[in-house]
mmCIF file of C-alpha atoms in Angstrom:
data_model
loop_
_atom_site.group_PDB
_atom_site.id
_atom_site.type_symbol
_atom_site.label_atom_id
_atom_site.label_comp_id
_atom_site.label_asym_id
_atom_site.label_seq_id
_atom_site.Cartn_x
_atom_site.Cartn_y
_atom_site.Cartn_z
ATOM 1 C CA ALA R 1 -16.217 -11.308 3.507
ATOM 2 C CA PRO R 2 -12.448 -10.788 4.024
ATOM 3 C CA THR R 3 -10.549 -13.330 5.570
ATOM 4 C CA GLU R 4 -8.846 -12.925 9.060
ATOM 5 C CA ALA R 5 -5.735 -12.961 6.929
ATOM 6 C CA GLN R 6 -6.871 -10.185 4.627
ATOM 7 C CA ARG R 7 -8.275 -8.590 7.642
ATOM 8 C CA ALA R 8 -4.872 -8.284 9.402
ATOM 9 C CA ALA R 9 -3.420 -7.122 6.012
ATOM 10 C CA LEU R 10 -5.665 -4.429 5.691
ATOM 11 C CA ALA R 11 -4.978 -3.294 9.068
ATOM 12 C CA LEU R 12 -1.375 -3.399 8.884
ATOM 13 C CA ALA R 13 -1.707 -1.095 5.703
ATOM 14 C CA ASP R 14 -3.857 1.088 7.978
ATOM 15 C CA ALA R 15 -1.329 1.386 10.551
ATOM 16 C CA LEU R 16 1.441 1.819 8.325
ATOM 17 C CA VAL R 17 -0.158 5.159 6.827
ATOM 18 C CA THR R 18 -1.570 6.231 10.067
ATOM 19 C CA MET R 19 1.023 5.199 12.473
ATOM 20 C CA PRO R 20 4.142 3.481 11.515
ATOM 21 C CA GLY R 21 5.893 4.030 14.552
ATOM 22 C CA ALA R 22 3.470 2.453 16.641
ATOM 23 C CA ILE R 23 2.347 -0.928 15.197
ATOM 24 C CA PRO R 24 0.574 -2.505 18.086
ATOM 25 C CA ASP R 25 1.321 -5.842 19.358
ATOM 26 C CA GLU R 26 -1.808 -7.197 19.084
ATOM 27 C CA LEU R 27 -1.544 -6.771 15.336
ATOM 28 C CA ARG R 28 1.904 -8.054 15.174
ATOM 29 C CA ARG R 29 0.871 -11.290 16.697
ATOM 30 C CA ARG R 30 -2.439 -11.619 13.954
ATOM 31 C CA LEU R 31 0.057 -11.041 11.516
ATOM 32 C CA HIS R 32 2.425 -13.622 12.459
ATOM 33 C CA ALA R 33 -0.686 -15.980 12.811
ATOM 34 C CA HIS R 34 -1.271 -15.908 9.249
ATOM 35 C CA TYR R 35 1.887 -14.662 7.323
ATOM 36 C CA SER R 36 5.840 -15.577 7.224
ATOM 37 C CA ARG R 37 8.417 -12.954 8.172
ATOM 38 C CA SER R 38 8.912 -12.522 4.646
ATOM 39 C CA GLN R 39 5.496 -11.977 3.726
ATOM 40 C CA ILE R 40 4.861 -9.381 6.306
ATOM 41 C CA VAL R 41 8.036 -7.525 4.722
ATOM 42 C CA GLU R 42 6.301 -7.805 1.488
ATOM 43 C CA LEU R 43 3.250 -6.574 2.684
ATOM 44 C CA VAL R 44 4.962 -3.528 4.141
ATOM 45 C CA LEU R 45 6.819 -2.886 1.169
ATOM 46 C CA ASP R 46 3.772 -2.916 -0.959
ATOM 47 C CA VAL R 47 2.306 -0.740 1.150
ATOM 48 C CA MET R 48 4.782 1.598 0.772
ATOM 49 C CA LYS R 49 5.306 1.642 -2.602
ATOM 50 C CA TRP R 50 1.790 2.516 -3.064
ATOM 51 C CA SER R 51 1.648 4.900 -0.473
ATOM 52 C CA TYR R 52 4.811 7.021 -1.283
ATOM 53 C CA GLN R 53 3.077 9.781 -3.490
ATOM 54 C CA LYS R 54 1.102 11.014 -0.060
ATOM 55 C CA VAL R 55 3.927 13.440 0.485
ATOM 56 C CA PRO R 56 3.709 15.148 -2.353
ATOM 57 C CA VAL R 57 0.066 15.296 -2.447
ATOM 58 C CA LEU R 58 -0.123 16.798 1.037
ATOM 59 C CA LEU R 59 2.520 19.418 -0.082
ATOM 60 C CA GLY R 60 0.490 20.087 -3.246
ATOM 61 C CA ILE R 61 3.658 19.632 -5.532
ATOM 62 C CA ASP R 62 2.095 16.505 -7.537
ATOM 63 C CA ALA R 63 2.103 17.027 -11.132
ATOM 64 C CA GLU R 64 -1.503 15.846 -12.651
ATOM 65 C CA ILE R 65 -1.029 13.445 -15.427
ATOM 66 C CA VAL R 66 -3.585 15.183 -17.875
ATOM 67 C CA PRO R 67 -4.098 18.707 -15.925
ATOM 68 C CA GLY R 68 -7.764 18.818 -14.976
ATOM 69 C CA GLN R 69 -8.807 15.416 -16.079
ATOM 70 C CA LEU R 70 -9.100 11.734 -14.329
ATOM 71 C CA VAL R 71 -6.715 9.436 -15.848
ATOM 72 C CA ASP R 72 -7.115 5.607 -15.591
ATOM 73 C CA LEU R 73 -3.906 3.784 -14.543
ATOM 74 C CA VAL R 74 -3.113 1.376 -16.836
ATOM 75 C CA PHE R 75 -0.211 -1.115 -16.545
ATOM 76 C CA ASP R 76 1.454 -3.668 -19.004
ATOM 77 C CA GLU R 77 2.362 -7.337 -18.455
ATOM 78 C CA THR R 78 5.889 -6.599 -16.405
ATOM 79 C CA GLY R 79 3.806 -3.893 -14.225
ATOM 80 C CA ALA R 80 5.245 -1.103 -15.887
ATOM 81 C CA TRP R 81 2.919 1.999 -16.035
ATOM 82 C CA VAL R 82 2.077 2.869 -19.485
ATOM 83 C CA ARG R 83 1.515 6.487 -20.188
ATOM 84 C CA PRO R 84 -1.627 7.493 -21.548
ATOM 85 C CA GLY R 85 -2.015 8.726 -25.489
#
């Protein structure tokens, strides 16, 4: 089961995706109980980094890596994406 710190981080991710301009004060308190300011900033930046693709998907302009196929996302030791094939 997730810890309270993990639950707060997940709640932050949910709030950033669904209501970025209205993070509740209660969630801010929960986050500050478990994370430093710099850790909260890092969490926010991570969520933003991994959810930026939502806009092209919504607009239907995202390109498939291999048309009509699901592709595993593989990253090298530096965190860079390794193109399939």
